[in-house]
Structures are given as structure tokens and as C-alpha cells.
Coordinates of C-alpha atoms in Angstrom, one line a residue:
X155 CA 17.4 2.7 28.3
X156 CA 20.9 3.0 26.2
X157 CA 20.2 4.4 22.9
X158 CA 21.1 2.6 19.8
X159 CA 24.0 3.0 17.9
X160 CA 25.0 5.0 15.0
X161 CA 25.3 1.3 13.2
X162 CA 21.1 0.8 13.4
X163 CA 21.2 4.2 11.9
X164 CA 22.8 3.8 9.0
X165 CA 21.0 0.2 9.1
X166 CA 17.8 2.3 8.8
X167 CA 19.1 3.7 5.8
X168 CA 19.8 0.9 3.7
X169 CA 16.3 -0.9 4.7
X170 CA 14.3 2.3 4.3
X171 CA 15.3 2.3 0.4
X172 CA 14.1 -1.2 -0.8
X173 CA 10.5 0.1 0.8
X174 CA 10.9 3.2 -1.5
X175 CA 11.4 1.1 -4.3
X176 CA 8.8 -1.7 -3.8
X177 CA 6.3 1.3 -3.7
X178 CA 7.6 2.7 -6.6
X179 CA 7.8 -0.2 -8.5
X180 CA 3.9 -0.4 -8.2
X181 CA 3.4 3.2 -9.1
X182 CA 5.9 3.6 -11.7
X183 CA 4.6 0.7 -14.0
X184 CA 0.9 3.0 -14.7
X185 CA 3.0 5.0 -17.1
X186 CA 5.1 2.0 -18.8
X187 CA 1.8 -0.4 -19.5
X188 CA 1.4 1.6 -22.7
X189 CA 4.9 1.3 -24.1
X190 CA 5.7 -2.6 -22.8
X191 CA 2.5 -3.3 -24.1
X192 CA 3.1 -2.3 -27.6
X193 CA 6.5 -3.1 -27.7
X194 CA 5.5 -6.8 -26.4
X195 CA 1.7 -6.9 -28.4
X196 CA 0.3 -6.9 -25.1
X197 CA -3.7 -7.8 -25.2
X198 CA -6.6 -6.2 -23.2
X199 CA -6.4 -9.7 -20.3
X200 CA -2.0 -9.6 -20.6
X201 CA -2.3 -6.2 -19.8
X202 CA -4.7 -6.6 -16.3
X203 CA -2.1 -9.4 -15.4
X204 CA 1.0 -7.2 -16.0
X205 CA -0.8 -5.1 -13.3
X206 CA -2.5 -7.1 -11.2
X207 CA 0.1 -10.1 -10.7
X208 CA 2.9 -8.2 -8.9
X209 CA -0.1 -6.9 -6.2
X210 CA -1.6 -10.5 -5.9
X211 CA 1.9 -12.0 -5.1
X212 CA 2.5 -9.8 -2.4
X213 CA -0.7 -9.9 -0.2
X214 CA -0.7 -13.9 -1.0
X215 CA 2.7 -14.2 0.7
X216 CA 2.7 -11.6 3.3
X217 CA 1.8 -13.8 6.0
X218 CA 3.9 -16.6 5.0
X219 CA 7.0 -14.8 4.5
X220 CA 6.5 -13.1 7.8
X221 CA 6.5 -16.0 9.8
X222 CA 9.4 -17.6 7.7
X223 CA 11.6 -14.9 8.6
X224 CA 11.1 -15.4 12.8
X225 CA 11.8 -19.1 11.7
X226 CA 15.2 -18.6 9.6
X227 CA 16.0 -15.4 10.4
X228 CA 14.7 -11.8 9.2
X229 CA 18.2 -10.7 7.6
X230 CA 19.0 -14.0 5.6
X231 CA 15.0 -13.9 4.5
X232 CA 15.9 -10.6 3.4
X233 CA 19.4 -11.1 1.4
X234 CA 17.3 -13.9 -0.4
X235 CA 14.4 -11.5 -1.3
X236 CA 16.5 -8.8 -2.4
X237 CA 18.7 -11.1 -4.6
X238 CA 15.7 -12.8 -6.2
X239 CA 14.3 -9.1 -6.7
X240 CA 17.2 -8.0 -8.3
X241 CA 17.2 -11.0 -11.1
X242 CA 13.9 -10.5 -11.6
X243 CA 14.1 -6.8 -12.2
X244 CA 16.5 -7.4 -15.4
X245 CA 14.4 -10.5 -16.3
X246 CA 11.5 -7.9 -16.5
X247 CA 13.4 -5.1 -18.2
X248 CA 14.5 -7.4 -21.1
X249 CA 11.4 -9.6 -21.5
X250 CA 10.3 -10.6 -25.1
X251 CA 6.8 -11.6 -24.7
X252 CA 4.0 -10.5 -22.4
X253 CA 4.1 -14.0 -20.9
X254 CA 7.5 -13.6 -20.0
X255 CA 6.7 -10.2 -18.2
X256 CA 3.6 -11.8 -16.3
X257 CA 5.8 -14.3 -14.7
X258 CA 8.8 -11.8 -14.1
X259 CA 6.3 -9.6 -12.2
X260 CA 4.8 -12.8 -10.6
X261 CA 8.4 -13.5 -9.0
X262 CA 8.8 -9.8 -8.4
X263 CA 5.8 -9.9 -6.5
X264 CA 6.7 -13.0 -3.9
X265 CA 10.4 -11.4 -3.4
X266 CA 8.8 -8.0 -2.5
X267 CA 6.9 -9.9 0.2
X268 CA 10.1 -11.2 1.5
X269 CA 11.6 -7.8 2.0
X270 CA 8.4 -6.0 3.1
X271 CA 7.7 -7.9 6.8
X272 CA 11.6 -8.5 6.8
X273 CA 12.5 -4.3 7.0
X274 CA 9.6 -3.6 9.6
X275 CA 10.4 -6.7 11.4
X276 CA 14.2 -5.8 11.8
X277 CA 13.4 -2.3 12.4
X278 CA 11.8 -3.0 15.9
X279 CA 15.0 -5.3 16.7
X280 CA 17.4 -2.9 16.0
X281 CA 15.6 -0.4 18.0
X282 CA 14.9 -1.4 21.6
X283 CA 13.7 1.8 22.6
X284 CA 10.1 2.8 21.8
X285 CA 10.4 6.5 21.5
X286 CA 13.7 5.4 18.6
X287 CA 11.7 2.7 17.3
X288 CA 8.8 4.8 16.8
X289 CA 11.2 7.5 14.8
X290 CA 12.9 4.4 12.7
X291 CA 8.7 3.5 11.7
X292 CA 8.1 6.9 10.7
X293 CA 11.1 7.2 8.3
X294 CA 10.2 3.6 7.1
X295 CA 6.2 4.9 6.7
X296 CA 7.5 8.0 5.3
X297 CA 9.9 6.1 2.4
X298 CA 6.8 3.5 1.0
X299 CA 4.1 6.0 0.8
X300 CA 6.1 9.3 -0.5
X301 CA 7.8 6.8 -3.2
X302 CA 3.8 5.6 -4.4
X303 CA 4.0 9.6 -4.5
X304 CA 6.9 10.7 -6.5
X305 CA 6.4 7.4 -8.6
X306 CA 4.9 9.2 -11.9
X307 CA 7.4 11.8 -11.5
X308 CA 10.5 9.4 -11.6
X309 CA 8.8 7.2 -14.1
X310 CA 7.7 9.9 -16.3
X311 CA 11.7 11.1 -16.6
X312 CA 12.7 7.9 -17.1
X313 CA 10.4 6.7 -20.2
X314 CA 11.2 10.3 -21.8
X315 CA 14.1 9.5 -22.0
X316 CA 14.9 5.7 -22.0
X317 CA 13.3 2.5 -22.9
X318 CA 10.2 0.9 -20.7
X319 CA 12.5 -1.2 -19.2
X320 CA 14.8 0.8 -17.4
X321 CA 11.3 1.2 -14.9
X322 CA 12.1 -2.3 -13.8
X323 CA 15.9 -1.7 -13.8
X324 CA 15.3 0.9 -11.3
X325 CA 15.9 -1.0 -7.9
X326 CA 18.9 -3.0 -9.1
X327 CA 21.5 -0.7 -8.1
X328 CA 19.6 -0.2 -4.6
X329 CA 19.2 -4.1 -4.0
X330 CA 22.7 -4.8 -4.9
X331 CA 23.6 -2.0 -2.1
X332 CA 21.5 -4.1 0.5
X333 CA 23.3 -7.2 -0.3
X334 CA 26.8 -5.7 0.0
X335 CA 25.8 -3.8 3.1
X336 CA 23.1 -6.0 4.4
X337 CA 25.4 -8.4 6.7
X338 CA 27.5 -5.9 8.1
X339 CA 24.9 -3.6 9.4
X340 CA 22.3 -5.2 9.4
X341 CA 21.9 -7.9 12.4
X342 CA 20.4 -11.2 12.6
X343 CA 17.2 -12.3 14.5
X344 CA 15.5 -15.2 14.9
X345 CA 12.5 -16.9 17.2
X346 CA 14.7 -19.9 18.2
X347 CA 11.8 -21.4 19.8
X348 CA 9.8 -21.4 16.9
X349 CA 8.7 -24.9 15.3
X350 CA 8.4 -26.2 11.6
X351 CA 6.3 -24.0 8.6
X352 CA 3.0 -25.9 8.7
X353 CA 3.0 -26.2 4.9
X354 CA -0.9 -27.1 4.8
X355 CA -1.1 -24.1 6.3
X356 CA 1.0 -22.2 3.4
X357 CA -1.2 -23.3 0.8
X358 CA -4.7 -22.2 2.6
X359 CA -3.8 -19.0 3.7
X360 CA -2.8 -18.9 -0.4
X361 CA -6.2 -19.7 -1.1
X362 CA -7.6 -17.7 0.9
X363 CA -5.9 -14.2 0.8
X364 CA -5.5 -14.8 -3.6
X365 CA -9.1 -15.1 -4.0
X366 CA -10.3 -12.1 -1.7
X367 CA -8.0 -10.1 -3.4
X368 CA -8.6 -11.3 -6.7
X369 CA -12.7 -11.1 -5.8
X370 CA -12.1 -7.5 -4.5
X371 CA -10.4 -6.5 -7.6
X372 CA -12.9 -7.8 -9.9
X373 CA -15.6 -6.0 -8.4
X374 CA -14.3 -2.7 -8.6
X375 CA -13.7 -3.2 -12.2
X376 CA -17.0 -5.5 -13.0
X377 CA -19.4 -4.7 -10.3
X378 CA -21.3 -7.8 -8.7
X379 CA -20.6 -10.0 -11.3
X380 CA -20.8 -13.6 -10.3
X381 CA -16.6 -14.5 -10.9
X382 CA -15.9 -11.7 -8.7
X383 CA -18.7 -13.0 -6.0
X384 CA -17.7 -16.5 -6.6
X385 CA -13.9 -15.4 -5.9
X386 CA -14.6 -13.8 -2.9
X387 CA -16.8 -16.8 -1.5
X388 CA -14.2 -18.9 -2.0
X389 CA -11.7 -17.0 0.0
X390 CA -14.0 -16.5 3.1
X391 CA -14.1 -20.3 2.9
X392 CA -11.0 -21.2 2.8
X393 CA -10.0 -18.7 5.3
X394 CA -12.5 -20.0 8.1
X395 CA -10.8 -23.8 7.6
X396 CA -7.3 -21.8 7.7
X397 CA -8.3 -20.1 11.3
X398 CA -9.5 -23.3 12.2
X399 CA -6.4 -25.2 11.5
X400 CA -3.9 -21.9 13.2
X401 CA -6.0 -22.6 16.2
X402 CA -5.4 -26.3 17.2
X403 CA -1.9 -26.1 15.1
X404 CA 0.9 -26.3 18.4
X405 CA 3.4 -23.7 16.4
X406 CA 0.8 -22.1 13.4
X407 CA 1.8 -20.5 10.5
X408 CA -0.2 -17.5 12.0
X409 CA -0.4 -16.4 15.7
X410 CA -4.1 -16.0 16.5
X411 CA -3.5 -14.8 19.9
X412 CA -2.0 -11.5 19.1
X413 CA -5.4 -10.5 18.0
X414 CA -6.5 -10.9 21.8
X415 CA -4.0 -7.9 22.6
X416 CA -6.3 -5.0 22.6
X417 CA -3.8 -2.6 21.4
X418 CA -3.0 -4.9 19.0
X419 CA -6.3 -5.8 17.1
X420 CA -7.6 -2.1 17.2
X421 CA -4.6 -0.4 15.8
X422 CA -4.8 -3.5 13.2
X423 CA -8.7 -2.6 12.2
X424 CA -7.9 0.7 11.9
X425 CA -5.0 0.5 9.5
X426 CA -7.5 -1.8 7.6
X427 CA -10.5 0.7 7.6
X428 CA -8.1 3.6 7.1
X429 CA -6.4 1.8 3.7
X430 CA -10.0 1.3 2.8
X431 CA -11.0 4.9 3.0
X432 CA -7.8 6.3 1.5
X433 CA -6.8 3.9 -0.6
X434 CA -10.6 4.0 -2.5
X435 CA -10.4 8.1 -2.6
X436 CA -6.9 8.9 -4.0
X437 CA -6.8 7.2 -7.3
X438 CA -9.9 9.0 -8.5
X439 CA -7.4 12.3 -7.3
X440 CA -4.9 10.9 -9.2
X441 CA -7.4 10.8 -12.4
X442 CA -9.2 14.5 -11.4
X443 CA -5.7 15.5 -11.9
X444 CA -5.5 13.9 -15.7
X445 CA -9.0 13.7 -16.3
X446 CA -10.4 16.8 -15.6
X447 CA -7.5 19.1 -15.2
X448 CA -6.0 17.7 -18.2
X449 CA -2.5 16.9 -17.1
X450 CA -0.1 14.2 -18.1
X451 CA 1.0 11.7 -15.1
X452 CA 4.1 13.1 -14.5
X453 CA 2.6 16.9 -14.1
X454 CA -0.1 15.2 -12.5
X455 CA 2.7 13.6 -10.0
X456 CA 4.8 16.8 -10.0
X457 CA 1.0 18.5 -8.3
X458 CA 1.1 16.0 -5.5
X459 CA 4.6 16.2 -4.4
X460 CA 3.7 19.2 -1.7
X461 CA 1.1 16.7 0.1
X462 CA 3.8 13.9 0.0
X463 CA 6.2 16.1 1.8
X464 CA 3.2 17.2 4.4
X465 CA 2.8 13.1 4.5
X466 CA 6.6 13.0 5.7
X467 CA 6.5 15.9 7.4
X468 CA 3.5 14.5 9.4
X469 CA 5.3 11.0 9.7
X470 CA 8.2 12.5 11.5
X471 CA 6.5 14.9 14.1
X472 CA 4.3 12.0 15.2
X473 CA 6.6 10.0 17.5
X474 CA 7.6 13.5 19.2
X475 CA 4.4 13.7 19.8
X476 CA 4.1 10.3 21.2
X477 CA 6.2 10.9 23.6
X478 CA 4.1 13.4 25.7
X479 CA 0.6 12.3 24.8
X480 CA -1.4 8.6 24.6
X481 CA -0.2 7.2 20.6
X482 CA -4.4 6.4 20.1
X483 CA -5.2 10.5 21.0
X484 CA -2.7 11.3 18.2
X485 CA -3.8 8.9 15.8
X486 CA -7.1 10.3 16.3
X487 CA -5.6 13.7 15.8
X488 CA -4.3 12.6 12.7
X489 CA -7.6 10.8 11.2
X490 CA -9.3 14.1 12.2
X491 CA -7.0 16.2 10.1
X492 CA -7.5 13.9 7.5
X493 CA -11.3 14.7 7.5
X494 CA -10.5 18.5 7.1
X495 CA -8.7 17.9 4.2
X496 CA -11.2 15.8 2.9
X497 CA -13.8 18.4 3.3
X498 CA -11.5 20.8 1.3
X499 CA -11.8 18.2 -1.3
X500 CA -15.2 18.7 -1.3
X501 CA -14.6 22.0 -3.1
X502 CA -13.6 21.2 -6.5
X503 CA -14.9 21.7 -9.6
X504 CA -15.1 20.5 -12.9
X505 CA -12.6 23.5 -14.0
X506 CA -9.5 21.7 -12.8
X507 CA -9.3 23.8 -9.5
X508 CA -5.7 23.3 -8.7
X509 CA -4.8 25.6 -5.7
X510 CA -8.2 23.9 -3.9
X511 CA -6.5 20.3 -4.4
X512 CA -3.2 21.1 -3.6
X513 CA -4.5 22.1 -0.3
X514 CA -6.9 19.2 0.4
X515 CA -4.2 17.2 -0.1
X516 CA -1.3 19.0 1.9
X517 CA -4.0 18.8 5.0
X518 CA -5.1 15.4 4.5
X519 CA -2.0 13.7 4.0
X520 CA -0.4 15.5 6.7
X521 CA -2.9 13.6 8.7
X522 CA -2.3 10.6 7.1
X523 CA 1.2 10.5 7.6
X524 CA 0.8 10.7 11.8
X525 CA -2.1 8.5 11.8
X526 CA 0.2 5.6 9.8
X527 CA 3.6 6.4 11.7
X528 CA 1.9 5.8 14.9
X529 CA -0.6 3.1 13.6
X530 CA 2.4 0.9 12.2
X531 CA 4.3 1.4 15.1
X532 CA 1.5 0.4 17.7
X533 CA 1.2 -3.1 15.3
X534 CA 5.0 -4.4 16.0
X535 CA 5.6 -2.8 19.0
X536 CA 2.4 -4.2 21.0
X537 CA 3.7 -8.0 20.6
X538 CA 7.0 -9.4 21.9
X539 CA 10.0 -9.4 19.6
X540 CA 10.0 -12.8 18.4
X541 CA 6.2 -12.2 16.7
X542 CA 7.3 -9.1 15.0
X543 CA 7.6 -11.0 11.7
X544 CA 4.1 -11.9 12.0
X545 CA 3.2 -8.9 13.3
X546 CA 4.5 -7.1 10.5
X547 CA 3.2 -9.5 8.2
X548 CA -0.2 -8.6 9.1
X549 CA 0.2 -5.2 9.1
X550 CA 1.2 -5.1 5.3
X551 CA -1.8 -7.3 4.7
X552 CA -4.5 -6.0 6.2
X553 CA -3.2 -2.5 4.0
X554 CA -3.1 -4.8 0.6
X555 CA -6.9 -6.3 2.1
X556 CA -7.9 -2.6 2.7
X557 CA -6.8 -0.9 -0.5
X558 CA -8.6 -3.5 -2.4
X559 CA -11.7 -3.2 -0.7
X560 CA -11.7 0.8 -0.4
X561 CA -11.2 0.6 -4.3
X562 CA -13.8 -1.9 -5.0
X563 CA -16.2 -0.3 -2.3
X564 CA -15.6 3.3 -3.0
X565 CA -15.1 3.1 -6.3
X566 CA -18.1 1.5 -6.8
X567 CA -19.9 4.2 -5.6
X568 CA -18.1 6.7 -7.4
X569 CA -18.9 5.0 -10.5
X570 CA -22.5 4.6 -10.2
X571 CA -22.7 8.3 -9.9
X572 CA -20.3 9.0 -12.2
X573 CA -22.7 7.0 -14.6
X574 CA -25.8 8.6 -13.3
X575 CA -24.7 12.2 -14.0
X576 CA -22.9 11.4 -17.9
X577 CA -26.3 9.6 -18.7
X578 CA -28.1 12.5 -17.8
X579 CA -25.8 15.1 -19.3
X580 CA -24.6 13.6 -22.7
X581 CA -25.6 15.5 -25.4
X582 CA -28.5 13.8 -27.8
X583 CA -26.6 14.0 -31.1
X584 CA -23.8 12.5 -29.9
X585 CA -23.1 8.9 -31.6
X586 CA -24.3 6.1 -29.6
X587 CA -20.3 4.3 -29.5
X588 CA -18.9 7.9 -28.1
X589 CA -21.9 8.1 -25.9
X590 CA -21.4 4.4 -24.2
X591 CA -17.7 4.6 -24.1
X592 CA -18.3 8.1 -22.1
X593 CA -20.6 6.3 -19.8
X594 CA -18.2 3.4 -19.0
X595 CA -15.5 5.2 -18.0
X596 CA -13.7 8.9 -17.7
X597 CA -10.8 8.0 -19.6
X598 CA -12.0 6.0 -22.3
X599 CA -14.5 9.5 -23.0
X600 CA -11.8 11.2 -23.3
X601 CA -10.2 9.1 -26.1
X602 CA -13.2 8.7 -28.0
X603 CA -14.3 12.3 -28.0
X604 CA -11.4 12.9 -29.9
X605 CA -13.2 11.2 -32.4
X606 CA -15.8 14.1 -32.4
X607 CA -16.1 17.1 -34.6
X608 CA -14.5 20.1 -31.9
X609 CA -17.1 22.0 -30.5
X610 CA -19.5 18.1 -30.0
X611 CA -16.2 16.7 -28.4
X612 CA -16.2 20.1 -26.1
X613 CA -19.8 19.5 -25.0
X614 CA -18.8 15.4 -24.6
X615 CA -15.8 16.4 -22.4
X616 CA -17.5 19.3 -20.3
X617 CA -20.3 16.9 -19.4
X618 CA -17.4 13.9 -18.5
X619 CA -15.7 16.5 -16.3
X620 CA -19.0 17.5 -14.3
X621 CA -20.1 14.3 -14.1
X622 CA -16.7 12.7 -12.8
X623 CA -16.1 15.7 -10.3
X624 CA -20.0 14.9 -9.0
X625 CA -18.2 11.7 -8.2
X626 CA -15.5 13.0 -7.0
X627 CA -16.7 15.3 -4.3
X628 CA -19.8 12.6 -3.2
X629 CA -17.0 10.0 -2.3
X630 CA -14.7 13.1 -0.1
X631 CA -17.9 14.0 1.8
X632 CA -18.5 10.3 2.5
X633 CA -14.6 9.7 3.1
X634 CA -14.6 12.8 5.6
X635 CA -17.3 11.2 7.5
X636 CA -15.7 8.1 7.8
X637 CA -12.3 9.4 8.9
X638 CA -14.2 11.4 12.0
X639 CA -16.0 7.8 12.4
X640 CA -12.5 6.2 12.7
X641 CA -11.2 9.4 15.1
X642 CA -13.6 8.7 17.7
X643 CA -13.2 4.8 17.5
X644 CA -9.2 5.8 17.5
X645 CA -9.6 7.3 20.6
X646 CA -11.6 4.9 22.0
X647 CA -10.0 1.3 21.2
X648 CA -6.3 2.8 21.6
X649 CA -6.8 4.5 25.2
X650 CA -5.0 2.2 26.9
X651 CA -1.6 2.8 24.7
X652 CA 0.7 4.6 27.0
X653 CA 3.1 7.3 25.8
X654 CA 6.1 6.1 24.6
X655 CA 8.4 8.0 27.5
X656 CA 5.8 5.8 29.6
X657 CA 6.7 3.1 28.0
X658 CA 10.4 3.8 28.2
X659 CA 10.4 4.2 32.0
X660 CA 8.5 0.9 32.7
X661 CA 9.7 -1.7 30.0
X662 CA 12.9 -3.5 30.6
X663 CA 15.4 -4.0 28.0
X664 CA 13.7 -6.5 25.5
X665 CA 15.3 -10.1 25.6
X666 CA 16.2 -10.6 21.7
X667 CA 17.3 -13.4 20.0
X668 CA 20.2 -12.7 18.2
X669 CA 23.0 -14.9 15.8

């Protein structure tokens, strides 16, 4: 099979870096919430919908930008997403009210969806080859999860030294290069047998994916309270009379029958389960590293850079070793490694252990980086070129569905015994505010002890860092468990995947649709 051209190289390139952006766009805007929201008299609810919006607009319109780019064409659906991204970046940077900001982000968060199934999708056009393809995923896998990484580090520079807007100004420069390169590198594909948008369809899988989301969120944050339940009903609902509707539709929105591809639906559960698992454990890493070891986000980001690199690193030895041995054995390698480095995790301690961290993380996201090169690859490359939107699509969504329900499930459980230990350990003369502030969360302890005479806040904080690290560690032994779970079922539901040289031999050239 001929190998692809030095053109669908440097085509990599320029798709790779919108994916680093859009991750660091969702990263960077932790740190600039406190600044926009003076600046812009930001309340408590203006603030959860600065955050929230972007990440609600993206899973919402996943599926339905995927499948509009098989119809028009994955290049021109990405021109118009990167255009509409880069107006609404400056719209963002200069906004004068919080309201202004919420619907900025809102139309941020529907072109990010445009460009997300678009790069992925294009990616396994350009590269006919699986072993190529399967190095083009990696570099894509390896530019949206390192740039979640290094997002505190850049965003910390930047609000040291410039205004909160310049965070939103970021990607400008970088989406501007896409639509001046874009058509010359990049080529055109299109399903040309592909029918009408069912727009019924549109608005339920909307009212579906919004609420679920929207549900899963509130829980994490509220626990079972009956919006958040009520949310999350109401997306299960509409969902069932949206698979109903894809199923008798002649040309759906939303190809059930990939799902009856084995390889298929089991590398898509996994991805699910394994953003569940990671996505629920990391943030409270990400606060261990400010909350008990005392750091500011950007040192906090500086500690994690060595496991983003062992992500990368991971990333880019997996389709080598693809080649020689079955993808679902090496995904299960990699979810296996991921469990050892969760089990290092297990070892911290409410002195800030540092070095202990550093090499949980190194170890786990070394796994995680060949478990979600080969996973992503697996998605688009199991269904025929002219379904890679979709595919794609679904891929992005089941990690937005997955994040959100390892947050609210995990974090749950993190919290209860995060509760349970400060309840038990707060000092008696403490003040009754302090004390229930500690109780209903790490951070806001930490800014109410400061209210404290020094040697009570001392006692208040020591007993917030045991209590939080009790958390900690219980949701790494539980994570470590279910990452061996999701080895073996790796191993088992992906047997059938052949090595990509396999693969190479006995798959002719793919039949693409090009303008």
C-alpha cells in the first residue's frame, strides 16, 4: 500500500493544533474565572455558566456536527468552525458583561464541535494506511490531552502578565493559520450518498445528550438532588424516542448499525468507561497538588508536565506496537499500566508527597496515552470511510458522557469520605461557619481558615489535608481496580482486531470520496 504524502503530513500538522487549543481552551479558563469574574461582577450561577456552557455545547453537538460534515464535506465544516471560533474568541476576550461572556463561550462551544469530529474524521482520509493512520491518531491523541496538561502552565504566564482576555485570544493566530492553509493541504471528503439532516432528529439528540450532561454535572456538585435526577430522566427519555426514530429513519442523523461491529462497540465502551475512571480521578490530583501540597495552578501544572510527556511518549510507541501484536492486547497493556500507577497513587500522604505523585502519574499516563492512541484509532478505522464523521462524532461523545459521569460518580464517592473524615477530625473549638465551610469542600477550608487565629487554622488545615488525601487514595485503590477490570474486558471484546501490518496486507486501497 503507497504511503501518503509529505502533503497529509504537514496536513497533520495544521489539524493537530486546533485539538491542542480546544483542550486548552477548557483547561486554561480555571485560572481566568477569578479575574473575568471580577472584572465583569460575575455572580456565584454566571460563574458555573461561564464554565459549564462551552462543555455543554460541545457534547450537545458532537453527533450532529459529525454527521454534517460526511453530508457537506469535513474540510468546508471545518473552515466554518474555525472561522466562527476565531470571532468568537475576540468576542470573548473583550466582553463587557458576564452575559455577554456566557453566550461567547456558548458559540465557542458549538464551533469546537465542528472542528473536533472534522480533524479525526479527515485524519483517517488522508491516511489510507492503518499502520500511518494509526501514527496520525496518536499525534492527534497526543496534542488534545497534553494541551488539557500544559493548560495551567500557559494560562498561568499569560494572566501574569496580560489581561484575562488574552486566554481567549489564544487560538486566533492558530485558527487563522488553518483557514489560510486549510484548502491547500487539507483535502475534501464527502459521503455523496448520504441523504438530508433529519432535523427532528437534531433537536432530540439536543435534548437528550444536554440534559444527561447537565444531570451528570449537577450531581457531582449537588448529590441526588431531584433537578439533577429530574435532568437526567429527562435525557434517558428523550434518548430512547431519538434511537427509535435513527432506527426506522432511511438516512438517520446517527448510524445505529456501527454499534453491531464488534470492534466497534467494544473499543467505544471502553473509551466511555476508561473517561469515566480517569476523568473522575485526576481533578482531585489536580487539587492534591493545590490543596494539600500547597501550590499555585501553574506550579501545580509545571508538576504534571513529566506524566504529559510519558502520555505522548506512550501515544507514539503504541501504533509500533500495533503493528506486531493484536491493537485490544495492547490496549490492555496499556489499562494495566495504568492500574500500577494508580496503585503508586495509593501512596500519598497528607504531607504533599511530591516525588510519590510525580511517579504515579508518569506510569499511569504512560498507560493512558497507548490505551487512547489505539482506542481512538480502533473507533474510525473499524467503519468504512464515509461513517468516519459519525464515527468520530461518537467517539468525542462518549469521552464528554464519560468524563461527566466519572466526575459525578467518583467524585461523589470521594466526597462522602472526604466529609466523613473532616467531621470526625475538626477540632471542637473551631467556629461552627469555618467548621461547615471545611466540611463542604477542600478549598473553601482553606479560605476560611485563613480566618482563624494561626496555630487553630494549622489544626483546621492539617485535618482538611488528611481528610482529603483519605479521599484521595480510597478513589486510586478503586480506580486501580477498575482499570485491571477494563484490561481483561480489553482483551477480551478486542481479540478479534488484527495487527495493523495484518490489516495492511489484506485491506485494499479504501474507495474515498473525494471533491
Amino acid at each position: 500500500m503507497n504511503s501518503s504524502g509529505r502533503r497529509a503530513w504537514i496536513g497533520l500538522a495544521v489539524l493537530a493544533l486546533p485539538t491542542l487549543l480546544i483542550s486548552l481552551d477548557m483547561s486554561v479558563l480555571y485560572l481566568a474565572l477569578p479575574h473575568l469574574s471580577a472584572d465583569l461582577g460575575a455572580d456565584a450561577t454566571q460563574q458555573l455558566w461561564i464554565m459549564d456552557i462551552y462543555g455543554f455545547m460541545i457534547a450537545g453537538f458532537l453527533v450532529t456536527m459529525g454527521t454534517l460534515g460526511d453530508r457537506i464535506g469535513r474540510r468546508r465544516l471545518l473552515m466554518f468552525g474555525a472561522a466562527a471560533f476565531s470571532v468568537a474568541s475576540v468576542l470573548a476576550a473583550y466582553s463587557t458583561s458576564a452575559e455577554m461572556l456566557i453566550a461567547t463561550r456558548a458559540i465557542l462551544g458549538i464551533a469546537g464541535a465542528t472542528l473536533m469530529p472534522s480533524t479525526l474524521a479527515l485524519i483517517s482520509n488522508m491516511f489510507a494506511s492503518a499502520r500511518e493512520r494509526g501514527l496520525a491518531i496518536a499525534v492527534w491523541i497526543s496534542c488534545f490531552m497534553g494541551g488539557a496538561a500544559i493548560g495551567p502552565v500557559i494560562g498561568g504566564a499569560l494572566l501574569e502578565n496580560f489581561w484575562w482576555g488574552s486566554a481567549f485570544l489564544l487560538g486566533v493566530p492558530v485558527m487563522v493559520l488553518l483557514l489560510v492553509t486549510g484548502p491547500f493541504l487539507l483535502p475534501e471528503f464527502r459521503n455523496e450518498d448520504a441523504g438530508r439532516i433529519d432535523l427532528v432528529s437534531v433537536v432530540l439528540s439536543l435534548a437528550a445528550i444536554l440534559p444527561v450532561v447537565y444531570g451528570l454535572k449537577q450531581l457531582a456538585k449537588d448529590g441526588w438532588a431531584w433537578p439533577a435526577v429530574a435532568a437526567l430522566v429527562a435525557g434517558v427519555v428523550v434518548g430512547v424516542f431519538f434511537v427509535r426514530r435513527q432506527r426506522v429513519l432511511p438516512d438517520p442523523l446517527l448510524d445505529l448499525g456501527m454499534l453491531k461491529n464488534r470492534t466497534f462497540s467494544g473499543a467505544l465502551g471502553i473509551w466511555l468507561l476508561f473517561g469515566a475512571i480517569q476523568g473522575g480521578s485526576f481533578l482531585f490530583v489536580t487539587l492534591y497538588l493545590q490543596v494539600v501540597a500547597g501550590l499555585s495552578p501553574m506550579r501545580a501544572g509545571l508538576w504534571l508536565v513529566p506524566s504529559a510527556l510519558a502520555m505522548i511518549v506512550g501515544s507514539q510507541l503504541a501504533p509500533l506496537l500495533a503493528r506486531r501484536f493484536r491493537p485490544g492486547y495492547v490496549i490492555s497493556g496499556g489499562l494495566g499500566i495504568t492500574a500500577v500507577g494508580y496503585l503508586i497513587l495509593t501512596g500519598l500522604d497528607a504531607s504533599g508527597s511530591l516525588p510519590t505523585l510525580v511517579t504515579g502519574m508518569i506510569v499511569a499516563l504512560f498507560g493512558v496515552g497507548i490505551a487512547a492512541a489505539l482506542g481512538t484509532d480502533l473507533i474510525v478505522g473499524s467503519v468504512s470511510p464515509a461513517k468516519a464523521g459519525s464515527a468520530s462524532a461518537l467517539s468525542e461523545t462518549g469521552a464528554e458522557l464519560g468524563i461527566s459521569l466519572g466526575v459525578a460518580s467518583l467524585g461523589s464517592v470521594t466526597t462522602a469520605i472526604y466529609r466523613s473524615e473532616i467531621t470526625e477530625a475538626m477540632p471542637e473549638d473551631v467556629p461552627a461557619g469555618v467548621a461547615e465551610a471545611a466540611r463542604e469542600n477542600a478549598a473553601g477550608a482553606a479560605a476560611s481558615a485563613g480566618e482563624l487565629p494561626a496555630a487553630q487554622a494549622a489544626e483546621v488545615l492539617d485535618a482538611v489535608r488528611e481528610a482529603f488525601t483519605s479521599g484521595l487514595t480510597s478513589v486510586m485503590v478503586l480506580g486501580a481496580v477498575l482499570f485491571a477490570g477494563l484490561a481483561v474486558f480489553a482483551a477480551i471484546s478486542l481479540r478479534d482486531a488484527e495487527p495493523t501490518a495484518a490489516q495492511d496486507a489484506e485491506t485494499p486501497e479504501k474507495e474515498l470520496v473525494s471533491a
